[in-house]
Coordinates of C-alpha atoms in Angstrom, one line a residue:
M1 CA -27.6 -7.9 -2.9
N2 CA -30.2 -6.7 -5.4
R3 CA -29.1 -6.0 -9.0
G4 CA -28.2 -2.2 -9.1
Q5 CA -27.5 -2.0 -5.4
R6 CA -24.1 -0.5 -4.4
A7 CA -22.1 -2.3 -1.8
K8 CA -20.8 -0.2 1.0
L9 CA -17.0 0.0 0.7
F10 CA -14.9 -1.0 3.7
I11 CA -11.9 -1.7 1.6
P12 CA -8.7 0.3 1.9
G13 CA -9.3 2.2 -1.4
P14 CA -11.3 3.3 -3.1
T15 CA -13.4 4.1 0.0
H16 CA -17.0 5.1 0.4
V17 CA -17.8 8.4 -1.4
H18 CA -20.5 10.7 0.1
D19 CA -23.3 11.5 -2.4
E20 CA -22.7 15.2 -2.0
V21 CA -19.1 14.9 -3.2
L22 CA -20.2 12.7 -6.0
R23 CA -22.7 15.3 -7.2
T24 CA -20.1 18.1 -7.3
M25 CA -18.1 16.2 -9.8
S26 CA -20.7 16.6 -12.4
E27 CA -20.5 20.4 -12.3
Y28 CA -19.8 22.1 -15.6
P29 CA -16.0 22.3 -16.5
I30 CA -14.1 25.7 -16.5
G31 CA -10.9 26.7 -18.3
H32 CA -7.9 25.7 -16.4
R33 CA -6.2 29.1 -17.3
S34 CA -9.2 31.1 -16.0
E35 CA -9.5 33.3 -12.9
E36 CA -12.3 31.0 -11.7
F37 CA -9.9 28.0 -11.9
S38 CA -7.2 29.9 -9.9
E39 CA -9.7 30.6 -7.2
L40 CA -10.7 26.9 -7.0
F41 CA -6.9 26.1 -6.9
D42 CA -6.1 28.4 -4.2
E43 CA -9.1 27.2 -1.9
I44 CA -8.0 23.6 -2.4
V45 CA -4.3 24.4 -1.7
Q46 CA -5.0 26.4 1.4
G47 CA -7.3 23.6 2.7
I48 CA -4.6 21.0 2.2
R49 CA -2.0 23.0 4.0
K50 CA -4.6 23.3 6.9
T51 CA -5.1 19.6 7.0
L52 CA -1.3 18.9 6.9
F53 CA -0.4 21.5 9.3
T54 CA 2.1 23.0 6.8
D55 CA 3.2 26.1 5.0
S56 CA 5.1 24.2 2.4
R57 CA 4.5 24.2 -1.2
V58 CA 1.4 22.1 -2.3
Y59 CA 1.2 20.5 -5.8
L60 CA -1.8 18.8 -7.4
G61 CA -1.4 15.8 -9.8
T62 CA -4.0 14.2 -12.0
C63 CA -2.5 10.7 -11.4
S64 CA -2.4 8.0 -8.8
A65 CA -0.1 8.3 -5.6
T66 CA 2.4 6.1 -7.5
G67 CA 3.1 9.0 -9.9
L68 CA 4.0 11.2 -7.1
M69 CA 6.1 8.4 -5.4
E70 CA 8.0 8.5 -8.6
A71 CA 8.1 12.3 -8.6
A72 CA 9.5 12.5 -5.0
V73 CA 12.6 10.2 -5.7
R74 CA 13.2 11.8 -9.1
N75 CA 13.2 15.3 -7.7
T76 CA 15.2 14.7 -4.6
V77 CA 17.9 12.0 -4.7
T78 CA 21.2 13.4 -5.6
R79 CA 23.4 10.5 -4.2
R80 CA 21.6 7.5 -3.1
C81 CA 18.2 6.6 -1.5
A82 CA 17.4 4.3 1.4
N83 CA 13.9 2.6 0.9
F84 CA 12.5 1.1 4.1
I85 CA 10.1 -1.8 3.5
C86 CA 7.5 -3.3 5.6
G87 CA 4.9 -4.5 3.0
A88 CA 3.9 -4.4 -0.5
F89 CA 3.5 -0.6 -0.9
S90 CA 6.8 0.4 0.7
K91 CA 8.4 -2.4 -1.6
R92 CA 6.8 -0.7 -4.5
W93 CA 8.6 2.6 -3.7
H94 CA 11.9 0.7 -3.8
E95 CA 11.0 -0.7 -7.2
I96 CA 10.0 2.7 -8.4
T97 CA 13.4 4.1 -7.2
R98 CA 15.4 1.4 -8.9
S99 CA 13.4 1.5 -12.2
C100 CA 14.1 5.2 -12.4
G101 CA 17.8 4.3 -12.5
I102 CA 18.3 6.0 -9.1
P103 CA 21.0 4.4 -6.8
C104 CA 19.1 2.8 -3.8
D105 CA 19.2 0.1 -1.3
P106 CA 16.2 -1.7 0.5
F107 CA 16.0 -2.2 4.1
E108 CA 13.3 -4.7 4.8
V109 CA 11.5 -6.1 7.8
D110 CA 9.1 -9.1 8.0
P111 CA 5.5 -8.5 7.0
G112 CA 3.4 -7.3 10.0
C113 CA 6.5 -5.6 11.6
S114 CA 7.2 -1.8 11.7
I115 CA 10.2 0.1 10.7
K116 CA 12.1 1.1 13.9
P117 CA 13.9 4.3 14.3
E118 CA 17.1 2.3 15.1
T119 CA 16.9 0.7 11.7
V120 CA 16.8 4.1 10.1
R121 CA 19.7 5.2 12.3
N122 CA 21.9 2.2 11.4
A123 CA 21.3 2.8 7.8
L124 CA 22.1 6.5 7.8
E125 CA 25.2 6.3 9.9
S126 CA 26.9 4.8 6.8
N127 CA 26.7 8.3 5.4
R128 CA 25.8 6.7 1.9
Y129 CA 22.2 8.2 1.8
D130 CA 20.8 11.7 1.2
T131 CA 17.2 10.5 0.9
I132 CA 14.8 8.0 2.7
T133 CA 11.5 6.8 1.9
I134 CA 8.9 5.7 4.5
V135 CA 5.4 4.5 4.1
H136 CA 3.6 6.0 7.1
N137 CA 0.7 3.5 7.0
E138 CA 1.4 0.3 5.2
T139 CA -2.0 -0.7 3.7
S140 CA -1.1 -4.2 3.0
T141 CA -0.4 -5.2 6.5
G142 CA -2.2 -2.7 8.7
V143 CA 1.1 -1.4 10.2
A144 CA 1.5 2.2 11.2
N145 CA 5.2 3.1 11.4
P146 CA 6.3 5.4 14.2
L147 CA 6.6 8.5 12.0
E148 CA 7.6 11.0 14.8
E149 CA 10.3 8.9 16.1
I150 CA 11.7 8.1 12.6
A151 CA 11.5 11.8 11.6
E152 CA 13.4 12.6 14.8
T153 CA 16.1 10.1 13.9
A154 CA 16.5 11.2 10.3
H155 CA 16.9 14.9 11.3
H156 CA 20.0 14.0 13.3
F157 CA 21.5 13.6 9.8
D158 CA 21.3 17.2 8.4
D159 CA 21.5 16.5 4.7
V160 CA 19.0 13.6 4.7
L161 CA 15.6 14.3 3.0
L162 CA 12.5 12.5 4.4
L163 CA 9.9 11.3 1.8
V164 CA 6.7 10.1 3.3
D165 CA 3.9 8.1 1.6
M166 CA 0.8 9.1 3.6
V167 CA -1.7 7.5 1.1
S168 CA -3.7 5.6 3.7
S169 CA -3.3 8.1 6.7
M170 CA -3.6 11.5 5.1
A171 CA -6.9 13.4 6.1
S172 CA -7.5 10.5 8.6
V173 CA -4.6 10.6 11.0
K174 CA -3.1 13.6 12.4
V175 CA 0.4 14.4 11.0
E176 CA 2.0 17.7 11.5
V177 CA 4.1 17.9 8.4
D178 CA 6.2 21.0 9.4
K179 CA 6.7 20.0 12.9
L180 CA 8.0 16.7 11.8
G181 CA 10.1 18.2 9.1
I182 CA 8.7 15.9 6.3
D183 CA 10.1 17.0 3.0
V184 CA 7.6 15.4 0.8
A185 CA 4.3 14.1 2.1
L186 CA 2.1 12.5 -0.7
A187 CA -1.2 10.8 -1.1
S188 CA -3.9 9.9 -3.6
V189 CA -7.6 10.9 -2.8
Q190 CA -9.5 7.6 -2.8
K191 CA -8.5 6.7 0.7
G192 CA -8.6 9.1 3.6
W193 CA -9.8 12.0 1.5
A194 CA -12.8 9.8 0.4
L195 CA -13.0 10.9 -3.2
P196 CA -13.0 8.6 -6.4
P197 CA -9.6 7.6 -7.5
G198 CA -7.5 9.5 -10.3
F199 CA -6.1 12.5 -8.3
A200 CA -3.1 13.0 -6.0
L201 CA -1.4 15.6 -4.0
C202 CA 1.8 16.4 -2.1
S203 CA 3.5 18.9 0.0
V204 CA 7.1 19.9 -0.8
S205 CA 9.5 21.5 1.6
E206 CA 12.1 24.3 0.9
R207 CA 14.8 21.6 1.2
A208 CA 13.2 19.2 -1.4
F209 CA 12.5 21.9 -3.8
D210 CA 16.2 23.1 -3.6
A211 CA 17.3 19.5 -4.3
S212 CA 15.1 19.5 -7.4
S213 CA 17.2 22.2 -8.9
R214 CA 20.2 20.0 -8.6
V215 CA 18.7 16.9 -10.3
S216 CA 18.6 16.3 -14.0
N217 CA 16.6 14.1 -16.1
K218 CA 13.4 14.3 -14.1
G219 CA 11.2 14.4 -17.1
Y220 CA 8.6 17.2 -17.4
Y221 CA 5.3 15.9 -15.9
F222 CA 6.6 15.4 -12.4
D223 CA 9.3 18.2 -12.3
F224 CA 8.8 20.1 -9.0
R225 CA 10.3 23.2 -10.6
V226 CA 7.7 23.0 -13.4
M227 CA 4.9 22.5 -11.0
D228 CA 6.0 25.3 -8.9
E229 CA 6.3 27.7 -11.8
F230 CA 2.5 27.2 -12.5
A231 CA 1.5 26.9 -8.8
R232 CA 2.8 30.4 -8.3
K233 CA 0.1 31.5 -10.8
S234 CA -2.5 29.2 -9.0
Q235 CA -2.4 26.8 -11.9
T236 CA -1.2 23.4 -12.9
P237 CA 1.4 22.7 -15.7
T238 CA -1.0 20.5 -17.7
T239 CA -4.8 20.1 -17.9
P240 CA -6.1 18.7 -14.5
S241 CA -9.2 16.7 -13.6
I242 CA -11.3 19.6 -12.8
P243 CA -14.1 17.2 -11.5
H244 CA -11.8 15.9 -8.8
M245 CA -10.9 19.5 -7.9
Y246 CA -14.6 20.3 -7.5
A247 CA -15.0 17.2 -5.3
L248 CA -11.8 17.9 -3.3
R249 CA -13.1 21.5 -2.4
T250 CA -16.4 20.1 -1.3
Q251 CA -14.8 17.4 0.8
L252 CA -12.4 20.0 2.5
R253 CA -15.5 22.1 3.4
R254 CA -17.0 18.9 4.9
I255 CA -13.9 18.0 6.8
F256 CA -13.6 21.5 8.3
D257 CA -17.3 21.3 9.2
E258 CA -16.6 18.2 11.2
G259 CA -13.5 19.5 12.6
L260 CA -10.0 18.2 12.0
E261 CA -9.5 17.0 15.6
N262 CA -13.0 15.4 15.5
R263 CA -12.2 13.6 12.4
F264 CA -9.0 12.2 13.8
R265 CA -10.8 11.1 17.0
R266 CA -13.5 9.4 14.9
H267 CA -10.9 7.3 12.9
N268 CA -9.1 6.3 16.3
L269 CA -12.5 5.2 17.7
M270 CA -13.4 3.1 14.7
A271 CA -10.0 1.6 14.7
E272 CA -10.3 0.7 18.4
R273 CA -13.8 -0.9 17.8
V274 CA -12.4 -3.2 15.0
R275 CA -9.3 -4.1 16.9
Q276 CA -11.3 -4.9 19.9
W277 CA -13.4 -7.2 17.9
A278 CA -10.5 -8.8 16.0
R279 CA -8.6 -9.6 19.2
K280 CA -11.7 -11.3 20.6
N281 CA -12.4 -13.4 17.5
F282 CA -8.9 -13.7 15.7
R283 CA -5.6 -12.1 16.0
L284 CA -4.1 -8.7 14.6
F285 CA -1.6 -9.2 12.0
A286 CA 0.2 -5.9 12.8
E287 CA 2.9 -5.9 15.5
K288 CA 1.4 -4.9 18.8
G289 CA 1.6 -1.1 19.4
F290 CA 1.9 -0.4 15.7
E291 CA -1.6 -0.9 14.4
S292 CA -3.1 1.4 11.9
D293 CA -6.0 3.7 12.6
T294 CA -7.3 3.4 9.1
V295 CA -7.0 -0.2 8.1
T296 CA -7.0 -3.4 10.3
C297 CA -5.4 -6.3 9.0
I298 CA -6.7 -9.6 10.6
D299 CA -5.0 -12.9 10.8
N300 CA -7.3 -15.6 9.7
T301 CA -6.6 -17.9 12.6
R302 CA -10.0 -19.8 12.1
K303 CA -8.8 -21.1 8.7
F304 CA -12.0 -20.6 6.7
E305 CA -11.7 -19.5 3.0
V306 CA -11.4 -15.7 3.1
S307 CA -12.7 -15.6 -0.5
D308 CA -16.0 -17.3 0.9
L309 CA -16.3 -14.7 3.5
L310 CA -15.8 -11.9 1.0
A311 CA -18.5 -13.3 -1.3
R312 CA -21.1 -13.8 1.3
L313 CA -20.6 -10.3 2.7
L314 CA -20.9 -8.8 -0.7
E315 CA -24.3 -10.6 -1.2
K316 CA -25.3 -8.7 2.0
G317 CA -24.1 -5.3 0.7
Y318 CA -20.7 -5.1 2.3
L319 CA -17.3 -5.1 0.6
I320 CA -14.2 -5.8 2.7
S321 CA -10.6 -6.8 1.4
G322 CA -8.8 -10.0 1.5
G323 CA -5.1 -10.1 2.2
Y324 CA -2.7 -8.4 -0.2
G325 CA -0.4 -10.6 -2.5
P326 CA 1.1 -13.5 -0.5
L327 CA -1.3 -12.7 2.5
K328 CA -4.3 -13.2 0.3
E329 CA -6.0 -16.2 2.2
R330 CA -4.0 -15.8 5.4
T331 CA -5.5 -12.4 6.3
F332 CA -8.4 -10.1 5.5
R333 CA -8.6 -6.4 6.0
I334 CA -11.3 -4.0 7.2
A335 CA -10.9 -0.3 6.3
H336 CA -12.3 2.3 8.7
M337 CA -11.2 5.6 6.8
G338 CA -12.7 8.6 5.1
D339 CA -16.4 9.2 5.8
I340 CA -17.3 6.0 7.4
Q341 CA -19.0 6.3 10.8
L342 CA -18.6 4.2 13.9
T343 CA -22.3 3.1 13.6
E344 CA -21.5 1.7 10.2
I345 CA -18.5 -0.2 11.5
D346 CA -20.8 -1.7 14.2
E347 CA -23.2 -2.8 11.5
L348 CA -20.4 -4.3 9.5
L349 CA -19.0 -6.3 12.4
D350 CA -22.4 -7.7 13.1
A351 CA -22.7 -8.8 9.5
I352 CA -19.3 -10.5 9.8
D353 CA -20.2 -12.3 12.9
E354 CA -23.3 -13.5 11.2
T355 CA -21.6 -14.6 8.1
I356 CA -18.7 -16.6 9.9
E357 CA -21.4 -18.3 12.0
E358 CA -23.0 -19.5 8.7
I359 CA -19.6 -20.6 7.2
E360 CA -18.7 -22.5 10.3
R361 CA -22.2 -24.0 11.0

């Protein structure tokens, strides 16, 4: 790759950012208590609601999704939280819950496996929990948990709130938040939204908002009640990243120009293409039937050095990811989310085929 050339990003965050979106981030800033800002805020919130199929409250945060993961548990858990773990990022949510001093228990499956509805049911039948956390799409393993079935199971227990990390599925995979009764749906913007990192958002149901009024020691920055006080005025409690808001407005317009259903279909087609290639040449790491539509985790059954593959691809202008944590050399990951197109996936796979041939020659 030539000096100054940018590698095309096929990693699960940050993802490729369209030039039009990048340009809007350089627009001149406005006062975050101005009428112009409130108009920007309202357009973004309405666009997010449309994307998530929700009429719930929407809050914007100048932070990573990890901040809103903390906000979700700090605002909603009044008794005890069940954290369902199927990989590194769902484990992080348990660590966040525990570090906040919130009573919680982990329910963990082996990496590559999904959380099953019966696992959720068995936990909730103890009547110990008023809140559960689920990662919809576990980025570290390429597993998509069966969110509809999990939500249906959770709602058999009337007083249990459902918190969902949609970091690597939001704006790429269709999730009807209100239909599923999701109480908090959260994400950062550097994955499916295809923006630079540094901003996050969430929807909050009436039940979750009511729970927040019964919880103390939430801090200030992530207090849903404080967020709502300002959101009612089309503002944020603290100074937000206005460049990100410009970019998000632009991206929402681009998403609706493509059409939501078309966007969801494109992601599914890209995923199917990568999965087909992976099955032919390797093995999928995710449990059969629970593969992600935004990131494919591939078991390195050919036993070459994943770091060598990544380095050679980078020289050719493509950036993919190795395995996460303990899966570093065992797996590698190809992201197909955001604004990436099927033709670019085909180009990448051809480059990987060529590079593997070089390695094994």
